[in-house]
Coordinates of C-alpha atoms in Angstrom, one line a residue:
X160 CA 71.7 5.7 -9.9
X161 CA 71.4 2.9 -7.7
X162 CA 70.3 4.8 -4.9
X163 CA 66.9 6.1 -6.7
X164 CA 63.8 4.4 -5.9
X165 CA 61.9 2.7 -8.6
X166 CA 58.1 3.2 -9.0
X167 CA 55.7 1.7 -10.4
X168 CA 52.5 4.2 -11.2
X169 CA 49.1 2.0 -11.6
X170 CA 46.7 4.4 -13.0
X171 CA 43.1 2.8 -14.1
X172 CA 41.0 6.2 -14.6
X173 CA 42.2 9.3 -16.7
X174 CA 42.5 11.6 -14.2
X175 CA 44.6 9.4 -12.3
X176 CA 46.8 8.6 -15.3
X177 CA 47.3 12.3 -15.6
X178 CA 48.3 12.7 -12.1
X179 CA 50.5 9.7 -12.6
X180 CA 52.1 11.5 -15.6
X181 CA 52.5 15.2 -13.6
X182 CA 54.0 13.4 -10.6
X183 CA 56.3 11.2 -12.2
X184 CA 57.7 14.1 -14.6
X185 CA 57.4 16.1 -11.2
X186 CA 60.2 13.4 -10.1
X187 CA 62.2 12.0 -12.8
X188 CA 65.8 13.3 -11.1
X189 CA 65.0 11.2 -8.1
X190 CA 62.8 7.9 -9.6
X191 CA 63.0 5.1 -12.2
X192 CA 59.2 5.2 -13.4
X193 CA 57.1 2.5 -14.8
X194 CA 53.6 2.4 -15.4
X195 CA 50.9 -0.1 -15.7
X196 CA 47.5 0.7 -16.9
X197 CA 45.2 -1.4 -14.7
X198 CA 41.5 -2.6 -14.9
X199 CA 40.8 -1.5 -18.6
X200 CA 38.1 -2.5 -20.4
X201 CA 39.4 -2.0 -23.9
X202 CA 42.8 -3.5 -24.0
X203 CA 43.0 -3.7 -27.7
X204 CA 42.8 -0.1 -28.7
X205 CA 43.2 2.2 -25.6
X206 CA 43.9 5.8 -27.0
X207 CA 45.7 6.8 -23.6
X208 CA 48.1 3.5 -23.9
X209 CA 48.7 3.9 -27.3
X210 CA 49.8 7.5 -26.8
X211 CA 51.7 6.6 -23.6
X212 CA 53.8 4.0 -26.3
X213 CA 54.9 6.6 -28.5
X214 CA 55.4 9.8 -26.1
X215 CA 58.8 10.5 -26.9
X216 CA 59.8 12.5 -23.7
X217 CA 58.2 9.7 -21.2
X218 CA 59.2 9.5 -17.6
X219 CA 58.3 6.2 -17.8
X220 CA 61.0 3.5 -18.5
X221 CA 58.6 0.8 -19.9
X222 CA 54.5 1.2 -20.0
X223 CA 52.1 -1.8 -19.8
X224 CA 48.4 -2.2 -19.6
X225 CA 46.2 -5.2 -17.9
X226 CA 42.4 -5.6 -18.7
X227 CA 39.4 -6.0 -16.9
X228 CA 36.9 -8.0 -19.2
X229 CA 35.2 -11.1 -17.4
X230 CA 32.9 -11.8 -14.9
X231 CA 32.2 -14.6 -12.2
X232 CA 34.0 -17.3 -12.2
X233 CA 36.3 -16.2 -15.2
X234 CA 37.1 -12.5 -13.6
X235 CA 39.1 -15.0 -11.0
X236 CA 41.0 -16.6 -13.8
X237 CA 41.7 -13.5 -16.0
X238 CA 42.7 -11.9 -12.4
X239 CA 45.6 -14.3 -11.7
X240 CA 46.8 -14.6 -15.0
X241 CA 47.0 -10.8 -14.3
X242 CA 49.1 -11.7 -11.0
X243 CA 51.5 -13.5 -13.1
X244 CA 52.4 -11.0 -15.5
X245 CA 52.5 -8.3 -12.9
X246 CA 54.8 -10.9 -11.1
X247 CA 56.8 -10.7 -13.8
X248 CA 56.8 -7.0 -14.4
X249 CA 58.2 -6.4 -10.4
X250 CA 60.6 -9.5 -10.8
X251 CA 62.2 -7.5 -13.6
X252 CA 62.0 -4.0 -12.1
X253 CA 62.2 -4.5 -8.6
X254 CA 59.7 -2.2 -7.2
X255 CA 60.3 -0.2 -3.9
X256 CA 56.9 2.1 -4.3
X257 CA 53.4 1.5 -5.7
X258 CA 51.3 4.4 -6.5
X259 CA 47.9 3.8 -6.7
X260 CA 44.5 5.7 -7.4
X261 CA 42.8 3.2 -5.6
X262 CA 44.2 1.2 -3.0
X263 CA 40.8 -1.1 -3.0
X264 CA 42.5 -2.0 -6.5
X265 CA 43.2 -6.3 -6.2
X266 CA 46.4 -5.7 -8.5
X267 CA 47.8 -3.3 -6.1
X268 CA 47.1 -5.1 -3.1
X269 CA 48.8 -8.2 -4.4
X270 CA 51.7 -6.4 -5.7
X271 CA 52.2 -4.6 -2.1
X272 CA 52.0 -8.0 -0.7
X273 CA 54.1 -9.6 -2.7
X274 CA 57.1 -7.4 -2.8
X275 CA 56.9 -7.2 1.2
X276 CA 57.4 -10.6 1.7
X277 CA 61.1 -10.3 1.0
X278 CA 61.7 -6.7 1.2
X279 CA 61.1 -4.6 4.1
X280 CA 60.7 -1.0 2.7
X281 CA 58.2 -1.7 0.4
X282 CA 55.7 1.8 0.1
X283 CA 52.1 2.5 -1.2
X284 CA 51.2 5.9 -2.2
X285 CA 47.8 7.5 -2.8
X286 CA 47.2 9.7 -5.8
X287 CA 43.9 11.7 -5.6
X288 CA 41.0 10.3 -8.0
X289 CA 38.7 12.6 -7.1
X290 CA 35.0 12.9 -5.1
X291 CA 35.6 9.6 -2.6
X292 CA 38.7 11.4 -1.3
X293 CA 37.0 14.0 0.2
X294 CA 33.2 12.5 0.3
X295 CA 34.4 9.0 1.8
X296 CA 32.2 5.9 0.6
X297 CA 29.6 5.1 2.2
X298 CA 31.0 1.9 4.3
X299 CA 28.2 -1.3 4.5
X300 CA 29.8 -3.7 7.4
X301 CA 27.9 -6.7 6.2
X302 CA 28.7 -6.1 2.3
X303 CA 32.7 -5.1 3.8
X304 CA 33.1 -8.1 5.3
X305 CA 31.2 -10.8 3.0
X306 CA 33.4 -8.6 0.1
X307 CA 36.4 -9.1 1.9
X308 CA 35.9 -12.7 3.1
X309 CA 35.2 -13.6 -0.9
X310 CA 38.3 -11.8 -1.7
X311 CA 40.6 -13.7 1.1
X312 CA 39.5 -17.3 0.0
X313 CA 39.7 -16.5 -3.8
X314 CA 42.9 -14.4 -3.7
X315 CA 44.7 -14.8 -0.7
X316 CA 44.5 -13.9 3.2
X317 CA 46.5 -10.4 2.8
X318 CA 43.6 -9.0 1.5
X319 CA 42.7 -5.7 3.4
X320 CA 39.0 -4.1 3.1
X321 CA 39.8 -0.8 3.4
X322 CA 37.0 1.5 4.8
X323 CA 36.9 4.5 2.2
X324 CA 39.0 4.8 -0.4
X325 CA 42.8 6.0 0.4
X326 CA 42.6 4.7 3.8
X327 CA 44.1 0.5 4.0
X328 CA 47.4 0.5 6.1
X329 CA 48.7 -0.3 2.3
X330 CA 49.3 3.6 1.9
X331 CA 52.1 5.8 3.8
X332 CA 51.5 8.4 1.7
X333 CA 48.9 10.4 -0.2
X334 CA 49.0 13.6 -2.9
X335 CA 46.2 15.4 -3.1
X336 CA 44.3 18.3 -4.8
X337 CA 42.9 19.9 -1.2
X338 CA 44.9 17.8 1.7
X339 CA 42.7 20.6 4.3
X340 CA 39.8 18.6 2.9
X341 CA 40.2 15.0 2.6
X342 CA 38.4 12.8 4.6
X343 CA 40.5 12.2 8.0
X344 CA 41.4 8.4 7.8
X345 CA 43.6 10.0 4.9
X346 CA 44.6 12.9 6.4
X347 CA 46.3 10.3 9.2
X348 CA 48.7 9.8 6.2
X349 CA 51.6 11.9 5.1
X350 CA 49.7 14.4 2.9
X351 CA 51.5 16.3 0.1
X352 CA 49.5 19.0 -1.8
X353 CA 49.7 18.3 -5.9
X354 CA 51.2 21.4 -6.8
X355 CA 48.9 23.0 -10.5
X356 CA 52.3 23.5 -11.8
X357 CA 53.2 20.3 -12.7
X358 CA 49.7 20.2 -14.8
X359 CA 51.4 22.9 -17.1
X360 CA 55.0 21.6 -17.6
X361 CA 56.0 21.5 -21.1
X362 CA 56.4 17.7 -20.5
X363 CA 52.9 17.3 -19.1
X364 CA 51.7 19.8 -21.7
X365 CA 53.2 17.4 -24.7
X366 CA 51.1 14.3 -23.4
X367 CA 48.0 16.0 -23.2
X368 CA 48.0 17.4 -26.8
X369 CA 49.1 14.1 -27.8
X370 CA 46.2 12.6 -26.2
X371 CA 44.1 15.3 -27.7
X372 CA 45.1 14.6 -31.1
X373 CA 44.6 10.8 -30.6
X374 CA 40.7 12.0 -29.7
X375 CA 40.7 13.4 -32.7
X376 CA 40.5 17.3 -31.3
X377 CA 41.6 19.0 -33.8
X378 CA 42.5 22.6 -35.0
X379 CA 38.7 23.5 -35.3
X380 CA 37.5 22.0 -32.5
X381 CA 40.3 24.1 -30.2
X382 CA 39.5 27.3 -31.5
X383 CA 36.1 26.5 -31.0
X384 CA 36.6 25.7 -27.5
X385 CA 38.5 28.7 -26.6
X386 CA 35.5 30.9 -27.7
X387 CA 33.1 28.9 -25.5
X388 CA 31.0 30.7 -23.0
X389 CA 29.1 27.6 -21.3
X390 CA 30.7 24.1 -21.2
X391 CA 28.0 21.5 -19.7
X392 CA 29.0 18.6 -18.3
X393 CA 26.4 16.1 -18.5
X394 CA 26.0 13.1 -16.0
X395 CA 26.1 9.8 -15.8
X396 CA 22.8 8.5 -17.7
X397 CA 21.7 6.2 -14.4
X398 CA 22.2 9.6 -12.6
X399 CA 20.1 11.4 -15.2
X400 CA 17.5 9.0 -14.8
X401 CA 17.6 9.7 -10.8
X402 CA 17.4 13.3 -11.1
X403 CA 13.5 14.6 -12.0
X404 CA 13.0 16.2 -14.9
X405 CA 16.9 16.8 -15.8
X406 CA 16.8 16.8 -18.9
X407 CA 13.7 19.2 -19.5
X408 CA 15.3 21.9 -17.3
X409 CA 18.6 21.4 -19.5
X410 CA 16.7 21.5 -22.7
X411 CA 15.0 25.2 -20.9
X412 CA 18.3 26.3 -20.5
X413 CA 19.7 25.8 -24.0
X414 CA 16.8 27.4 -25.3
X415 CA 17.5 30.5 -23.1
X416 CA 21.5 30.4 -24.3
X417 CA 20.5 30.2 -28.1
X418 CA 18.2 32.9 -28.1
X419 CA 21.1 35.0 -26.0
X420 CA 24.0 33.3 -29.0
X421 CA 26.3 32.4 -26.0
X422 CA 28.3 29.0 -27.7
X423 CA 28.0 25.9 -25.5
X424 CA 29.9 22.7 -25.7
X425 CA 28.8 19.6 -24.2
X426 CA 30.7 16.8 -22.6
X427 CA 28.8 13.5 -22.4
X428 CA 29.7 10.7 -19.5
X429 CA 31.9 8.2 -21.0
X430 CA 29.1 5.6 -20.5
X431 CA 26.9 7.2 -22.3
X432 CA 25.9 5.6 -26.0
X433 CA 26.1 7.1 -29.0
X434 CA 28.3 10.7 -29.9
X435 CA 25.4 12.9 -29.3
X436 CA 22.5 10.4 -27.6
X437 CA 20.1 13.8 -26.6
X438 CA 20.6 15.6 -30.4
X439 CA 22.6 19.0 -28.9
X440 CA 24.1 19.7 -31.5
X441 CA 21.4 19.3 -33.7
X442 CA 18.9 20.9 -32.2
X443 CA 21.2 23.8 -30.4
X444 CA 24.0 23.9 -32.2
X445 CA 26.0 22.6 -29.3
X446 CA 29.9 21.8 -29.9
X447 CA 30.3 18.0 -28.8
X448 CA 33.2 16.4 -27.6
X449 CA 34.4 13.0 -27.9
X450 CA 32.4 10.9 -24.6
X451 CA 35.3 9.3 -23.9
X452 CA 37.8 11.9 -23.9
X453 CA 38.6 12.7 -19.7
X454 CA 37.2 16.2 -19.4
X455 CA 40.8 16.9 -17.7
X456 CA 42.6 16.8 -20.9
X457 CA 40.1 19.7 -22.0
X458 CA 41.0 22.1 -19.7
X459 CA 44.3 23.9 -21.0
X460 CA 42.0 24.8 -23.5
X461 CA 39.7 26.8 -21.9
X462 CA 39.0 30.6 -22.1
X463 CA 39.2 32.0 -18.1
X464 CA 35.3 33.1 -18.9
X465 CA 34.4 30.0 -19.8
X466 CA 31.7 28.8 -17.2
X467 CA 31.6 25.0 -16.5
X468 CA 28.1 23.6 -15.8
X469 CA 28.0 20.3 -13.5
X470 CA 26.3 17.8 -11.2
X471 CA 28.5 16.4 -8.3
X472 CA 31.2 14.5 -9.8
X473 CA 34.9 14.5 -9.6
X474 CA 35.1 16.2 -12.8
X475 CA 33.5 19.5 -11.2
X476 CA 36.0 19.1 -8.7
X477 CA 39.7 18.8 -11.0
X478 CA 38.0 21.7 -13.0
X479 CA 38.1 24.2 -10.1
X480 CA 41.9 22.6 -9.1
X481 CA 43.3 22.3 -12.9
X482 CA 41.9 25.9 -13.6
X483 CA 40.9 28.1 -10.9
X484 CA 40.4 30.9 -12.8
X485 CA 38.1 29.3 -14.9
X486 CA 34.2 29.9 -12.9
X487 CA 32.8 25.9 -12.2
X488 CA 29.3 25.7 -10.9
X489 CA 27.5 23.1 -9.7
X490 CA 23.6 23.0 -10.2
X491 CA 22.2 20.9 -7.5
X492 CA 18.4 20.1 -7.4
X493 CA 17.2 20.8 -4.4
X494 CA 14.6 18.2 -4.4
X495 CA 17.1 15.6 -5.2
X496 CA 18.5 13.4 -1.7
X497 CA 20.8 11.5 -3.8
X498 CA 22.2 14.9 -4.8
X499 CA 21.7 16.8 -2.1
X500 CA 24.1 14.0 0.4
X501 CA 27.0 15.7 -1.5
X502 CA 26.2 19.4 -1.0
X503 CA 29.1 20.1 1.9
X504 CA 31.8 18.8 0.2
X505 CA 31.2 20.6 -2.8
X506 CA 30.5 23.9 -0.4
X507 CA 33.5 23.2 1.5
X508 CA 35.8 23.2 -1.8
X509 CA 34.4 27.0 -2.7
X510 CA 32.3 25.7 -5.9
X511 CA 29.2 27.8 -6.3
X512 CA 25.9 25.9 -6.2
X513 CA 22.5 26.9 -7.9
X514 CA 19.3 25.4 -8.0
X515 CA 18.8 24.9 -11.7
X516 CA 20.5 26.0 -15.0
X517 CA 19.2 29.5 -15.6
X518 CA 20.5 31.1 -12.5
X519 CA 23.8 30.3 -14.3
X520 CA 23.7 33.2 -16.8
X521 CA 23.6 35.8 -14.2
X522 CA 27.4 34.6 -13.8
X523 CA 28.6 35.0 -17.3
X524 CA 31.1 38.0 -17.8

């Protein structure tokens, strides 16, 4: 027993809690697991913690969660009060691996650094969260380095500014969706390919109904789902606002689907207001699902005809890796730049692109 090493997972989106779940059930004969859910903005009711509590076959030992609620000044004092508690979390389980969606992540950093200080095989690991894998972000020197210098004097001087995401000398190791594809300052790492089979364990399976059922996606709403011929994914509002006349060619479309009584469902970005902000459902009879629900956690319920309908986002990108048989499109505005400075990525994973919604019914079965 002794000989296993312990690992502390430190999810802060969905999709990277979901990979933290997979891999750690992936690995329970050869880990102790613990989990904290970092950066969280609702602390008080999170439906993802609250289902990680009560998950009866858990990989994880113990599960805690650490918010992300100030700003200025106080985001430095809620931060080192986070410190502490981590502190005491590693103190009590002494970590040998942190694994990480985000090594630009303060808690990780400081973690990684303090467990090194007295213990020599101290290891970071990568787990995929998506489009900055294998896009890269766009690196500003003078914003890196006033960024990092803040970061040094407030927190501490082992601080590192890593260039894209994935890519600090914190990490050893990385999993990812499409190793082939990532951006090469990971690809220097050791690289394991995430395997779609742990996605669909029974274990894995379990937690994602369970988080369903939290969501409130019930019986109807499945069956629903499973009859779905068009599932639209619908940006980020700021990105909707960036992209001319979005939301006209979208209204076009659903026109066009009503009149031909294909059944769409509609997933809203999670920081968008209100359940249905554009009247779907109302007006098109679209099935809406809950905004803050990952679209991830969706996807075992999907037909194989379904057709997914999105911009660039990492979302477009897990669909075509979660379900490969399902057909994910991406409709790309040719007139958009902002858009358009994502286009070879999105080629270079295999996921169709068309110019606007309507070429999209040619591809329905």
């Amino acid at each position: 027993m002794h000989n296993k090493e312990k690992v502390l997972y430190m999810p802060s989106t969905p999709l990277n809690l979901l990979i933290s779940v997979a891999h750690a059930i992936a690995h329970k004969d050869l880990q102790i697991s613990q989990l904290v859910l970092i950066d969280q903005k609702n602390t008080e009711n999170n439906i993802y913690f609250t289902v990680l509590q009560k998950w009866i076959n858990s990989p994880f030992v113990n599960v805690y969660i650490t918010p992300s609620k100030a700003s200025g000044l106080k985001k430095i004092v809620e931060r080192k009060a986070i410190f502490k508690k981590l502190a005491e979390i590693v103190k009590a389980f002494p970590t040998n691996v942190f694994a990480v969606g985000s090594d630009r992540r303060i808690e990780f950093q400081y973690l990684m650094h303090l467990r090194s200080l007295n213990y020599k095989k101290v290891e970071g690991w990568y787990l995929d969260d998506g489009l900055y894998t294998y896009a890269g972000r766009p690196s500003k020197w003078f914003k890196d380095f006033v960024s990092s210098a803040l970061k040094k004097v407030s927190y501490g001087f082992w601080w590192k500014e890593p260039k894209t995401v994935g890519a600090s000398d914190w990490i050893n190791q990385a999993w990812l969706f499409s190793p082939e594809n990532a951006v090469l300052s990971i690809q220097n790492k050791v690289c394991h390919q995430l395997p779609i089979e742990w996605f669909i364990s029974p274990d894995a399976r379990a937690f994602v109904n369970l988080v369903l059922d939290d969501f409130g996606v019930d019986v109807q709403i499945r069956t629903e789902l499973v009859s779905t011929d068009i599932f639209i994914l619908v940006p980020h509002p700021n990105n909707i606002l960036k992209m001319d006349g979005y939301l006209q060619r979208l209204e076009n479309f659903l026109d066009e689907t009503m009149q031909s009584e294909k059944k769409v469902a509609v997933k809203y970005h999670p920081r968008s207001k209100g359940h249905d902000y554009l009247g779907l459902k109302k007006r098109y009879g679209a099935l809406i699902l809950p905004n803050d629900l990952a679209f991830e956690f969706m996807m075992p319920l999907l037909d194989s005809d379904t057709i997914i309908l999105g911009d660039v986002s990492t979302v477009l990108m897990t669909a075509k890796w979660l379900r490969p048989d399902v057909t994910t499109i991406a409709v790309l505005n040719e007139e958009d730049s902002f858009v358009q400075s994502f286009k070879g990525i999105i080629e270079k994973l295999d996921i169709p692109i068309i110019p606007n919604f309507n070429n999209a019914l040619r591809f329905i079965k």
